[in-house]
Tab-separated table of C-alpha atoms in Angstrom:
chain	number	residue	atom	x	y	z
A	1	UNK	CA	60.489	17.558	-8.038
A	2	UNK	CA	58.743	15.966	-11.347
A	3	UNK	CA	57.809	17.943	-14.420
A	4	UNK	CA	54.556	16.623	-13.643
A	5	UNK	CA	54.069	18.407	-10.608
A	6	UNK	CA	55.250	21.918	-12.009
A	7	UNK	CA	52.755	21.431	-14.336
A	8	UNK	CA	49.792	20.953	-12.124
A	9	UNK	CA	51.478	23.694	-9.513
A	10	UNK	CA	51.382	26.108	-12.667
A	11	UNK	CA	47.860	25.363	-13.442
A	12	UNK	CA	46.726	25.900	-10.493
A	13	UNK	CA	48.231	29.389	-9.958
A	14	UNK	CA	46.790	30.302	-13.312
A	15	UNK	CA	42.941	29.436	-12.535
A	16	UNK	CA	43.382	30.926	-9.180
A	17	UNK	CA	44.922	34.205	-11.139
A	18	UNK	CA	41.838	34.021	-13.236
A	19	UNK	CA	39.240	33.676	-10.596
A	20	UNK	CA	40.716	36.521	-9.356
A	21	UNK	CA	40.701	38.643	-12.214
A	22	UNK	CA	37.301	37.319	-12.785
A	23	UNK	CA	35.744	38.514	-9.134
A	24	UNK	CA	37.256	41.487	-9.395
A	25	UNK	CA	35.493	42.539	-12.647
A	26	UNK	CA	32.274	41.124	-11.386
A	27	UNK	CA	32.936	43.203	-8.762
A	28	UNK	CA	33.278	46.295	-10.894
A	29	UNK	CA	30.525	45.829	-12.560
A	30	UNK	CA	28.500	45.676	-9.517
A	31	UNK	CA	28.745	49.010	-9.022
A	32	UNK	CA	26.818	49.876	-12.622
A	33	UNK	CA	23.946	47.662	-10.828
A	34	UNK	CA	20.485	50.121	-11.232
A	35	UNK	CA	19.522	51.726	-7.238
A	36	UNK	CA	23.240	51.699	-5.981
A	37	UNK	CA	22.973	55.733	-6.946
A	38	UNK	CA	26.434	55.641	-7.110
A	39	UNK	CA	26.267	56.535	-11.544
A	40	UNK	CA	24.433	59.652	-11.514
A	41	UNK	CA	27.088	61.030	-9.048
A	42	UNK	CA	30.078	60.007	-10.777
A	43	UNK	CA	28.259	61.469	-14.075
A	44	UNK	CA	27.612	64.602	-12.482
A	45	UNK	CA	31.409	64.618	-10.929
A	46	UNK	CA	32.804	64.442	-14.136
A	47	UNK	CA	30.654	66.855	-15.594
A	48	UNK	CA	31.821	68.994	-12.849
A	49	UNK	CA	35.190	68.828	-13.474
A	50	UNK	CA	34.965	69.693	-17.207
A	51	UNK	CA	32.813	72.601	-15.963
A	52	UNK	CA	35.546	74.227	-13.616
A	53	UNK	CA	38.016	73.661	-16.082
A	54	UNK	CA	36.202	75.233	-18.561
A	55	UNK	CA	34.994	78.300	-16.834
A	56	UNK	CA	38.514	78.741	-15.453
A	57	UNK	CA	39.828	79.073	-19.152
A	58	UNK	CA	37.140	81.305	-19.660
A	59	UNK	CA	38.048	83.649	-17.054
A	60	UNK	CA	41.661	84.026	-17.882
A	61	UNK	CA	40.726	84.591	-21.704
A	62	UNK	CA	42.586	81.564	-22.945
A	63	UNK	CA	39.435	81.098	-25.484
A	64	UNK	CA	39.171	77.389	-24.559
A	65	UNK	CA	36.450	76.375	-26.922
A	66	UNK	CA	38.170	77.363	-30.033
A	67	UNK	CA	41.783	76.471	-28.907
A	68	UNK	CA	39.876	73.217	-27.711
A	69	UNK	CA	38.563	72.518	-30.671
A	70	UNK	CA	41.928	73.273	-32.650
A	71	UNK	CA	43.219	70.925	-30.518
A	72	UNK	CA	41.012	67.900	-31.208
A	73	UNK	CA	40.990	69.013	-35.085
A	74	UNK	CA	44.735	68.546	-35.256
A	75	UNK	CA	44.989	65.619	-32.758
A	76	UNK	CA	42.328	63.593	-35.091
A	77	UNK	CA	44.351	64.793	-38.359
A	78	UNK	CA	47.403	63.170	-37.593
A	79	UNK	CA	45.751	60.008	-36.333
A	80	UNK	CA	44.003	59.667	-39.558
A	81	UNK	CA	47.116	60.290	-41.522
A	82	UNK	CA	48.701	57.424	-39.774
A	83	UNK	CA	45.680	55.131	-39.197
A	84	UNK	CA	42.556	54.746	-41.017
A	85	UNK	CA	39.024	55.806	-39.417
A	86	UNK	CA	38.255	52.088	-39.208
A	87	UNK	CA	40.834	51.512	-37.108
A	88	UNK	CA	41.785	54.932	-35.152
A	89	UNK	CA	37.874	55.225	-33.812
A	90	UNK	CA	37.415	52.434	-32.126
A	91	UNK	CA	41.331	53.144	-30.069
A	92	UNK	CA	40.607	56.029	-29.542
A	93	UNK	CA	37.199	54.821	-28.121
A	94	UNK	CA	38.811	51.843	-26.671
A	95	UNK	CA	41.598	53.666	-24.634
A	96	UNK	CA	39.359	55.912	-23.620
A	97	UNK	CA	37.078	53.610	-22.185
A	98	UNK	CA	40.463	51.941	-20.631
A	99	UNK	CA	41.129	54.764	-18.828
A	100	UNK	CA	38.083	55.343	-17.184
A	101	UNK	CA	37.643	51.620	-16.004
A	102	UNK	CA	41.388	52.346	-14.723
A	103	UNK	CA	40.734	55.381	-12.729
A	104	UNK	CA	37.566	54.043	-11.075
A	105	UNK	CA	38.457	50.954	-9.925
A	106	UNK	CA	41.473	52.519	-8.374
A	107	UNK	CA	39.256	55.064	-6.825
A	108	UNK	CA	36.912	52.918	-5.606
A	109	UNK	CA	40.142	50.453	-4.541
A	110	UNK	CA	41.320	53.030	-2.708
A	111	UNK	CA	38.075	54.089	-0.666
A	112	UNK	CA	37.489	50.370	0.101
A	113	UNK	CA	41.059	50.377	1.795
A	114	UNK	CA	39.642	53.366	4.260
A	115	UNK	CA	36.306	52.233	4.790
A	116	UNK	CA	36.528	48.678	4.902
A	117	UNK	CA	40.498	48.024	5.989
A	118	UNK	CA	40.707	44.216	6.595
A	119	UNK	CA	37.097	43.522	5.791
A	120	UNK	CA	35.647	39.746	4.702
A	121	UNK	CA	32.910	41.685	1.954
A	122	UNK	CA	33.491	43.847	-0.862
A	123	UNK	CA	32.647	47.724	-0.302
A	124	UNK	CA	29.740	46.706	-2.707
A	125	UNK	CA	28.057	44.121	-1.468
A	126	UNK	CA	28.076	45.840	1.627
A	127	UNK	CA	26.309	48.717	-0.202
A	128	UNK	CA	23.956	46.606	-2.476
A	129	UNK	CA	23.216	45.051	1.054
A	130	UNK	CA	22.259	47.869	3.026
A	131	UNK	CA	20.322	49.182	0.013
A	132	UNK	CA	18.135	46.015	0.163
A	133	UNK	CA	17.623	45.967	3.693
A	134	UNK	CA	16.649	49.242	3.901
A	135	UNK	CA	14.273	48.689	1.343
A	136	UNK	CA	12.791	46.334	3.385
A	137	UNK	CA	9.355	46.169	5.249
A	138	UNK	CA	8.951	48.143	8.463
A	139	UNK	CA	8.436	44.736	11.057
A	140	UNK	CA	7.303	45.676	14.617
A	141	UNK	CA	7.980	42.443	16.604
A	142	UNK	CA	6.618	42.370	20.320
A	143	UNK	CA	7.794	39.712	22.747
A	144	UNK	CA	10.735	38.795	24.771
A	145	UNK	CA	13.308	36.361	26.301
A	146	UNK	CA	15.042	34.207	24.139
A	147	UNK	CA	12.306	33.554	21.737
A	148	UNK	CA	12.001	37.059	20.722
A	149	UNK	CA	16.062	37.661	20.033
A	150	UNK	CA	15.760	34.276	18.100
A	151	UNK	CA	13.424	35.613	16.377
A	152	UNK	CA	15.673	38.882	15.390
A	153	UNK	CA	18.703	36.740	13.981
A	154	UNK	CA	16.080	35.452	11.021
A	155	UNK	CA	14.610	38.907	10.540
A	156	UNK	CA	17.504	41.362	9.833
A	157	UNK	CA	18.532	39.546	7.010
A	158	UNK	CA	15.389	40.461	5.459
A	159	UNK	CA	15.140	43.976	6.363
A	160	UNK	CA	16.861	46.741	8.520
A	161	UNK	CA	13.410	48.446	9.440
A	162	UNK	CA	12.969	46.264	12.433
A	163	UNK	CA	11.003	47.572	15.482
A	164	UNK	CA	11.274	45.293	18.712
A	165	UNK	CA	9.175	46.277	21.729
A	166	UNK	CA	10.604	44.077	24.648
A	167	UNK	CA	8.549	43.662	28.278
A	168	UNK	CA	10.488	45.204	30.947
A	169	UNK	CA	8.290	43.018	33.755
A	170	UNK	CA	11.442	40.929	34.846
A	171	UNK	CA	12.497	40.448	38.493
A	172	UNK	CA	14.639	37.585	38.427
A	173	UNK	CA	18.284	36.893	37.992
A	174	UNK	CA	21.031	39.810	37.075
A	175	UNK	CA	18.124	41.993	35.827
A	176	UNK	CA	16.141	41.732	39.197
A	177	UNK	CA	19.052	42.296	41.097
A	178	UNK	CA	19.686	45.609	38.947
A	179	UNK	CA	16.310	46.534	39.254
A	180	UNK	CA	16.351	46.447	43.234
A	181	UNK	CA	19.850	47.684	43.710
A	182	UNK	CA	19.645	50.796	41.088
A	183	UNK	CA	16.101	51.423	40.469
A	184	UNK	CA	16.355	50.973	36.607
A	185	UNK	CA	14.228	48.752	34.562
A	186	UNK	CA	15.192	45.182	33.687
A	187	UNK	CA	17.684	44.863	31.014
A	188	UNK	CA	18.093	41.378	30.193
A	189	UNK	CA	15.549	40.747	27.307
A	190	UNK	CA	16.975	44.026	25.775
A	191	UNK	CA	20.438	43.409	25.752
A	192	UNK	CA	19.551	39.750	24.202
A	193	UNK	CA	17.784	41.587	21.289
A	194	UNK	CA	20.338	44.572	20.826
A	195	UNK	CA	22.811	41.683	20.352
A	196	UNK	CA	20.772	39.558	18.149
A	197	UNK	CA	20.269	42.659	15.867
A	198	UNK	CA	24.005	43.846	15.791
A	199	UNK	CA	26.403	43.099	12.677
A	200	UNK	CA	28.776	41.435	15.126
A	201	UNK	CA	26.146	39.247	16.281
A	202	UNK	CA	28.201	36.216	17.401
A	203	UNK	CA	30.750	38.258	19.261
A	204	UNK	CA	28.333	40.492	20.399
A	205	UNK	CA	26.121	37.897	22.422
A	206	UNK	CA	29.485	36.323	23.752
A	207	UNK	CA	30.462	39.423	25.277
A	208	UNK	CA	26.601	40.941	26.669
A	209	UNK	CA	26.643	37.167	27.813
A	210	UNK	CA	29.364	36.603	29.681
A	211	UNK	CA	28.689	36.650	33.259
A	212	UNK	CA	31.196	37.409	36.160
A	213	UNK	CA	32.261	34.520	38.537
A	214	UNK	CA	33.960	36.642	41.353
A	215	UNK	CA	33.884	39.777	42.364
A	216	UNK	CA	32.263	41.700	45.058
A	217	UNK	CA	28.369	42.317	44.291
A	218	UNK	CA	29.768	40.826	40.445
A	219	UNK	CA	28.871	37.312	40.750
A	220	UNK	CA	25.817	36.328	38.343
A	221	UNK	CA	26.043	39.562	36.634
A	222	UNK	CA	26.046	39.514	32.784
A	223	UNK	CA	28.126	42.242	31.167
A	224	UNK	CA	24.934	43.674	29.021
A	225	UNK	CA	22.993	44.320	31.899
A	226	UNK	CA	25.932	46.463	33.727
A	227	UNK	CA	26.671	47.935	30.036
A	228	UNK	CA	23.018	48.930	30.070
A	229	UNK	CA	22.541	49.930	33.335
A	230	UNK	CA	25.716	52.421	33.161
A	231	UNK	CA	23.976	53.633	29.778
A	232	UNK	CA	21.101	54.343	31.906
A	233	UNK	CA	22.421	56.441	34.430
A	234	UNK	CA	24.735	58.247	31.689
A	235	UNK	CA	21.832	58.753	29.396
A	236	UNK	CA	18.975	59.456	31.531
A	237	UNK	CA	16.773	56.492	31.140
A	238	UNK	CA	16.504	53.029	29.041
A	239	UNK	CA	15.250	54.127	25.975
A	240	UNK	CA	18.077	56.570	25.455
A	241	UNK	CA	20.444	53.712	26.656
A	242	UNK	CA	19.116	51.267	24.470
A	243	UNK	CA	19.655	53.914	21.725
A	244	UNK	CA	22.774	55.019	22.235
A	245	UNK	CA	24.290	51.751	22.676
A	246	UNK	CA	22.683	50.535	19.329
A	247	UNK	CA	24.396	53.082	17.263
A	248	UNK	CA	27.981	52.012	19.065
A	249	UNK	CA	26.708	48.203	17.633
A	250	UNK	CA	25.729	49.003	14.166
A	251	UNK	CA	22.369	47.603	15.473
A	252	UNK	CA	20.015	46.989	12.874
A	253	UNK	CA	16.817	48.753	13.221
A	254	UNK	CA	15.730	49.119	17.260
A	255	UNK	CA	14.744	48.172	20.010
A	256	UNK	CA	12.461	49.426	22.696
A	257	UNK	CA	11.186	48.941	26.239
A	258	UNK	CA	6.890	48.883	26.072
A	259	UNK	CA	7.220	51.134	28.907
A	260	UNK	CA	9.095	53.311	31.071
A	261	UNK	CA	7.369	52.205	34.247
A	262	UNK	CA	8.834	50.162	37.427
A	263	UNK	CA	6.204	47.353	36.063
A	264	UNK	CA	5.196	44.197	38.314
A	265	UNK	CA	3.122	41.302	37.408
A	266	UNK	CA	0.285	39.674	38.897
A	267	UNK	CA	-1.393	36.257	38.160
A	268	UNK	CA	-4.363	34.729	39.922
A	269	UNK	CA	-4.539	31.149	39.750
A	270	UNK	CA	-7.046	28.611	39.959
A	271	UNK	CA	-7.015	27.857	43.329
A	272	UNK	CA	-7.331	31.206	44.470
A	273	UNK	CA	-4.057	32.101	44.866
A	274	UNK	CA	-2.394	35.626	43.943
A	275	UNK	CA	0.986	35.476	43.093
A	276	UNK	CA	3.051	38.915	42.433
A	277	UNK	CA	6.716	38.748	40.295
A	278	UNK	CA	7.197	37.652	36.917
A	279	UNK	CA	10.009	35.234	38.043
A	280	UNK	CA	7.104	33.767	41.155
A	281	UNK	CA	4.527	33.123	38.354
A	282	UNK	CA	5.957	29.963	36.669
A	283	UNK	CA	7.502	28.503	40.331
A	284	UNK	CA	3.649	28.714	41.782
A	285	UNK	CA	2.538	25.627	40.012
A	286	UNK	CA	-1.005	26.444	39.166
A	287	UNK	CA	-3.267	27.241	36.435
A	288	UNK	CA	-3.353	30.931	35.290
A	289	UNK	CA	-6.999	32.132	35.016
A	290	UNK	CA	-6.065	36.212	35.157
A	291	UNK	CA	-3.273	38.292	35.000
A	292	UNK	CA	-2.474	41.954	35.182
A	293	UNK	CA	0.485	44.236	36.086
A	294	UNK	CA	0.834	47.385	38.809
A	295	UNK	CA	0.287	49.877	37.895
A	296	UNK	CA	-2.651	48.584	36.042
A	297	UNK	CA	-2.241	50.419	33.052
A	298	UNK	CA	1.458	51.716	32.383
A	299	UNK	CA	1.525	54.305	29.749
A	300	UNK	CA	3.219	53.104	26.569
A	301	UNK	CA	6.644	54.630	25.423
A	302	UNK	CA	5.607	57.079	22.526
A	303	UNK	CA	8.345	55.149	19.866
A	304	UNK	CA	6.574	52.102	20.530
A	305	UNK	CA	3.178	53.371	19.397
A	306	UNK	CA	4.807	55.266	16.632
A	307	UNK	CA	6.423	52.142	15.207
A	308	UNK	CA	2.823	50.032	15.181
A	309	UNK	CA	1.286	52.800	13.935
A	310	UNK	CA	4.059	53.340	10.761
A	311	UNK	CA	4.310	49.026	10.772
A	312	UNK	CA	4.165	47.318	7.518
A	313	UNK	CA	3.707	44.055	9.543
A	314	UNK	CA	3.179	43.000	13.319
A	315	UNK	CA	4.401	40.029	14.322
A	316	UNK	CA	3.849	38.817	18.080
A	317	UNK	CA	6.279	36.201	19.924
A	318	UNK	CA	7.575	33.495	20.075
A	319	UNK	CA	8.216	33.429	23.760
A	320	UNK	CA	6.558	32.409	27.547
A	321	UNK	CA	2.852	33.584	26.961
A	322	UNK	CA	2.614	35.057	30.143
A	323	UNK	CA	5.168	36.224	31.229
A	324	UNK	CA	6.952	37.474	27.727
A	325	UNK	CA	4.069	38.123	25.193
A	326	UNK	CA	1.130	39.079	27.424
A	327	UNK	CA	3.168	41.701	29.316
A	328	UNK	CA	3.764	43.972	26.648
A	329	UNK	CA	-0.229	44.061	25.803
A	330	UNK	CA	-0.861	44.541	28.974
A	331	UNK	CA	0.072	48.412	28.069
A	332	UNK	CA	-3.615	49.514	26.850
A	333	UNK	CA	-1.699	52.040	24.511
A	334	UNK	CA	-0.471	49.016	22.916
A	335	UNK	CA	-3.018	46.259	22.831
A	336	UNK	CA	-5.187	49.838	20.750
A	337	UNK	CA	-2.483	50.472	18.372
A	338	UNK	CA	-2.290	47.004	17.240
A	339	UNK	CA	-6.053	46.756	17.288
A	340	UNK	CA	-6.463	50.050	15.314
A	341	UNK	CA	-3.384	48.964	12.666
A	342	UNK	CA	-5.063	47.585	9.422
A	343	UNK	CA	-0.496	46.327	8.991
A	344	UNK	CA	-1.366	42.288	8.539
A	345	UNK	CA	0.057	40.554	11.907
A	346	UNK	CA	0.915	37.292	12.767
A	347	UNK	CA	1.424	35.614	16.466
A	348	UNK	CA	4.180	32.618	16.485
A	349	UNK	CA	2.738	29.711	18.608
A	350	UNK	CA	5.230	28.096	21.163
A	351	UNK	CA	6.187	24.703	19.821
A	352	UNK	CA	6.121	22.833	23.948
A	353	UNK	CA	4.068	23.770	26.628
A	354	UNK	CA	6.130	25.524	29.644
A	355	UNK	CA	5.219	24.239	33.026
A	356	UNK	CA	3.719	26.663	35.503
A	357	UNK	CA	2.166	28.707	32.766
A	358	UNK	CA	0.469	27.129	29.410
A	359	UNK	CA	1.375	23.781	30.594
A	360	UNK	CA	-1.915	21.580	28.833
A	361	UNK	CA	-2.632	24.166	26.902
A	362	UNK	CA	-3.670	23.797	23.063
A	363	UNK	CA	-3.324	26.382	20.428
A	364	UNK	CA	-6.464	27.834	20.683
A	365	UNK	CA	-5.819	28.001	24.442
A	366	UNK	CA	-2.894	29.950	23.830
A	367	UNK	CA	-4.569	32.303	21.226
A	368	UNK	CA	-7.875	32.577	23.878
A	369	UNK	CA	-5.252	34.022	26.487
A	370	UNK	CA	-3.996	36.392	24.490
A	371	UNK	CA	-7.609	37.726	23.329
A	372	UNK	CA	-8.542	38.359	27.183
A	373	UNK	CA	-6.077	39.819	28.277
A	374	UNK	CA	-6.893	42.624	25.651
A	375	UNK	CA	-10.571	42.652	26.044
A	376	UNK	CA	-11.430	39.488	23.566
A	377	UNK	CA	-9.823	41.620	20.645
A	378	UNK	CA	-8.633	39.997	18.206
A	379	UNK	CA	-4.970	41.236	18.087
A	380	UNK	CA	-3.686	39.366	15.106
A	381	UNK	CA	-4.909	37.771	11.814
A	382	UNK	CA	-2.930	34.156	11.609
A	383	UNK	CA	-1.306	31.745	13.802
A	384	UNK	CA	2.050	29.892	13.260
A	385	UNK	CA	2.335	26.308	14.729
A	386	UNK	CA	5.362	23.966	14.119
A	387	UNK	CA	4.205	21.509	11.616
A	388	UNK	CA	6.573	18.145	12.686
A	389	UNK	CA	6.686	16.583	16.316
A	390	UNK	CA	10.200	16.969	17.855
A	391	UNK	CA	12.097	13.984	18.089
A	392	UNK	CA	11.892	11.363	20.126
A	393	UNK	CA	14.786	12.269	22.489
A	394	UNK	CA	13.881	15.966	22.690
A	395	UNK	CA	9.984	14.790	23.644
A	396	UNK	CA	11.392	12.273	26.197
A	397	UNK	CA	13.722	15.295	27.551
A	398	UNK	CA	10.991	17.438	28.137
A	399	UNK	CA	8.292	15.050	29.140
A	400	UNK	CA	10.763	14.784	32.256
A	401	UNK	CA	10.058	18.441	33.217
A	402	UNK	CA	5.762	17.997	32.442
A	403	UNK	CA	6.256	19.615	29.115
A	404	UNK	CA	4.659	18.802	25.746
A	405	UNK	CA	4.412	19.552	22.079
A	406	UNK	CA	1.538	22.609	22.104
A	407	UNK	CA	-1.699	20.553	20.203
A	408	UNK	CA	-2.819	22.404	17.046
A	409	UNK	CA	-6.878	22.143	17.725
A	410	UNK	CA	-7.709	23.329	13.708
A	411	UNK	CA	-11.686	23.686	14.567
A	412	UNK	CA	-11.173	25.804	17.696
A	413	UNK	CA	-8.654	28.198	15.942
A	414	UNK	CA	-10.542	28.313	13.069
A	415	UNK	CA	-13.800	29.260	15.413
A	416	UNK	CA	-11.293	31.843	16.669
A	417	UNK	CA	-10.942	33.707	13.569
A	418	UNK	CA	-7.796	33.227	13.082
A	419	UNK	CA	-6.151	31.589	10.052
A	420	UNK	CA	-3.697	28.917	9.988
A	421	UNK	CA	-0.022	28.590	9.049
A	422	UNK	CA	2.053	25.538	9.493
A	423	UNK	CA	5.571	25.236	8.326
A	424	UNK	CA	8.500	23.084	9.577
A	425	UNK	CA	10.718	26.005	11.837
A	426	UNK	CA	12.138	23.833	14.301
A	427	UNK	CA	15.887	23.990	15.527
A	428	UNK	CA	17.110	20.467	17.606
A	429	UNK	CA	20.545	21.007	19.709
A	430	UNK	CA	22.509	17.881	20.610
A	431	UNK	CA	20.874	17.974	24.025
A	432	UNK	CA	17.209	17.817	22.709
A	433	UNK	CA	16.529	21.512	23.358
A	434	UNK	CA	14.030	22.853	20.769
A	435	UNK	CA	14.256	25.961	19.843
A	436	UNK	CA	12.794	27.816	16.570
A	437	UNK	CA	15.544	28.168	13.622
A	438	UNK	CA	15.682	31.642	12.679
A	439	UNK	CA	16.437	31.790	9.333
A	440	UNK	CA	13.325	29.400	8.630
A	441	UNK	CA	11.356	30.920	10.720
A	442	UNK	CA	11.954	34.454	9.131
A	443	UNK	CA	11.507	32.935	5.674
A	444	UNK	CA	8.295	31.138	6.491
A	445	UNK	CA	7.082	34.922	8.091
A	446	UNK	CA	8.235	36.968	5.232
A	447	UNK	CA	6.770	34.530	2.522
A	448	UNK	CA	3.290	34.476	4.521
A	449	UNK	CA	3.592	38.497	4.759
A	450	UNK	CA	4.505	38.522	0.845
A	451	UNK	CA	1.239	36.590	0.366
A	452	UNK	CA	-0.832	39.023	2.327
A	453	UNK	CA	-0.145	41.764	-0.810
């Protein structure tokens, strides 16, 4: 082995040794940052300490002030006798201050071990985290399927006061099955968005994904709707489910059905036909001219309208107009809160048209369908739209199944009273798939909302 290389093996250990050193008093020093209110307590701890010491002196007539005093008088004569002030004051000061940096970090070392054992952030950051995001604005998001938990991923990096009211008209798949075999309310756009919200996000939506391939009466069934469902029946309903579950998560903020009623949709289409089940709607191939729900007005859960009414901003989709977005205003108690909420709000356009439902439809087209199904109120102040066309691939992909990049018609929105915002929030998988990125989708919302103050 050459010189050469002990050298460079030696160096190396000594700026990793000093990075360490280096993150560990940055570390430290976090925890003097100002809104931790972590000083004040150790301040008042210490003061505490001198205070019981002192009054137990006190109380057994040791006369601690005076002896105290004698003390420090004698202590400081013999340092100056060997040392001069110039030089005694600032060791004294010096291993005082020592001391104290000492016992701290090995206090707060110590806690970290207990509270944290094994974990990837500092006990700090974790705290200067959940101080910001609980700072944060109180978001009421209202959608669901995928768009909606999409949606979530962006958000709780921004803020922990998040507020997502999910439709609970589903009838197809695992949650239809559930819903006709136990008489409990769809849980498959819930479970997407408890596990979108959850600090374990990534194993999280592994596990509420999965989806059992054998079994008797298992087969299809994801492992967040039977999680759910069990909740249900343990709990009493799905709000108290949903609720419970997210504080086993760590969830981040909450999530709640629009209502507690067996809901079914309804769409008449063009040619006359009515067809009844959110998962018939899109497979009946015809233009959507009215939709509704039985019964026709479900009342709203009472969280829900609590959470518009408190909301610092609305935001509405992204998601199937009809069948994700529409449903939830189809609860009257919630089309009036958002009506009667001066919070600014914001609906997220879909970036392709979905066959069987908006397929030829333009912005405006999308934003008029909205508007009547509340009574032509205006529900929302500004519309999002995907600035860039997908690529080529992706628009070939999807002009296979009749689907097409949603046309932003500027006049007609404009005409609508509703104001404009176009930013570049697209997400391309290898396949073609679009899908909205998250985290620019969440910064694009929270600079708009930033604007709005």
């Amino acid at each position: 082995m050459s010189i050469g290389f002990l050298r460079q093996a030696l160096k190396a250990l000594q700026k990793q040794s000093r990075s360490r050193t280096s993150h560990r008093v940055n570390q430290w020093f976090k925890w003097l940052s100002p809104g931790l209110a972590i000083k004040r307590w150790l301040l008042i701890s210490l003061g505490g300490v001198l205070l019981a010491i002192l009054g137990a002196a006190i109380w057994v007539r040791l006369t601690p002030i005076f002896w105290a005093l004698e003390l420090v008088r004698g202590f400081l004569g013999v340092i100056a006798e060997i040392l001069p002030y110039y030089i005694s004051g600032p060791l004294v000061l010096l291993s005082g201050i020592l001391l104290l940096f000492w016992g701290q970090t090995r206090t707060v070392s110590s806690i970290t071990q207990v509270l944290r054992p094994g974990g990837e952030e500092d006990l700090i950051d974790v705290l200067m985290a959940h101080r910001r995001l609980y700072r944060g604005p109180k978001i009421v998001v209202i959608g669901g399927g995928t768009g909606l938990s999409t949606l979530l991923r962006g958000l709780k990096t921004y803020s922990a006061n998040i507020t997502a009211i999910v439709t609970v008209a589903d009838d197809g798949g695992s949650s239809g099955r559930l819903r006709q075999e136990f008489g409990v309310l769809p849980p498959g756009d819930i479970r997407n968005c408890v596990a979108a919200l959850a600090d374990e996000e990534k194993l999280l939506t592994e596990l509420f994904q999965y989806r059992f391939k054998a079994g008797d009466g298992l087969t299809g069934h994801s492992f967040g709707n039977l999680f759910l469902t069990a909740m249900s029946d343990i709990t009493g309903d799905l709000e108290r489910a949903v609720a419970a579950s997210s504080k086993v998560l760590a969830v981040r903020g909450q999530v709640l059905p629009a209502t507690l009623s067996d809901v079914r949709l309804w769409a008449e289409l063009d040619d006359g036909r009515r067809i009844e089940g959110e998962s018939s709607i899109p497979k009946a191939g015809g233009k959507i001219v009215k939709i509704g729900c039985i019964p026709a007005s479900p009342p709203a859960l009472p969280a829900a309208i609590k959470a518009i009414k408190e909301a610092d901003y609305i935001i509405v989709g992204p998601g199937s107009l009809y069948t994700s977005l529409i449903p939830n205003l189809l609860v009257p108690e919630i089309a009036d809160a958002i009506a009667d909420s001066i919070a600014p709000s914001i609906y997220i356009c879909n970036i392709m048209t979905q066959p069987g439902e908006t397929q030829g439809y333009t912005v405006a087209d999308h934003i008029k369908a909205i508007d009547a199904a509340c009574g032509e109120r205006q529900l929302f102040d500004a519309v999002l739209v995907h600035k860039k066309s997908p690529s080529e691939q992706s628009l070939i992909r999807y002009a296979q199944q009749n689907s097409h990049p949603v046309f932003l018609d500027r006049e007609d929105v404009t005409l609508l009273g509703r104001r404009i915002v176009l930013a570049n929030v697209l997400y391309e998988d290898e396949t073609g798939c679009v899908r909205h990125n998250p985290q620019k989708l969440a910064r694009v919302l929270l600079r708009w909302y930033s604007g709005t103050h």
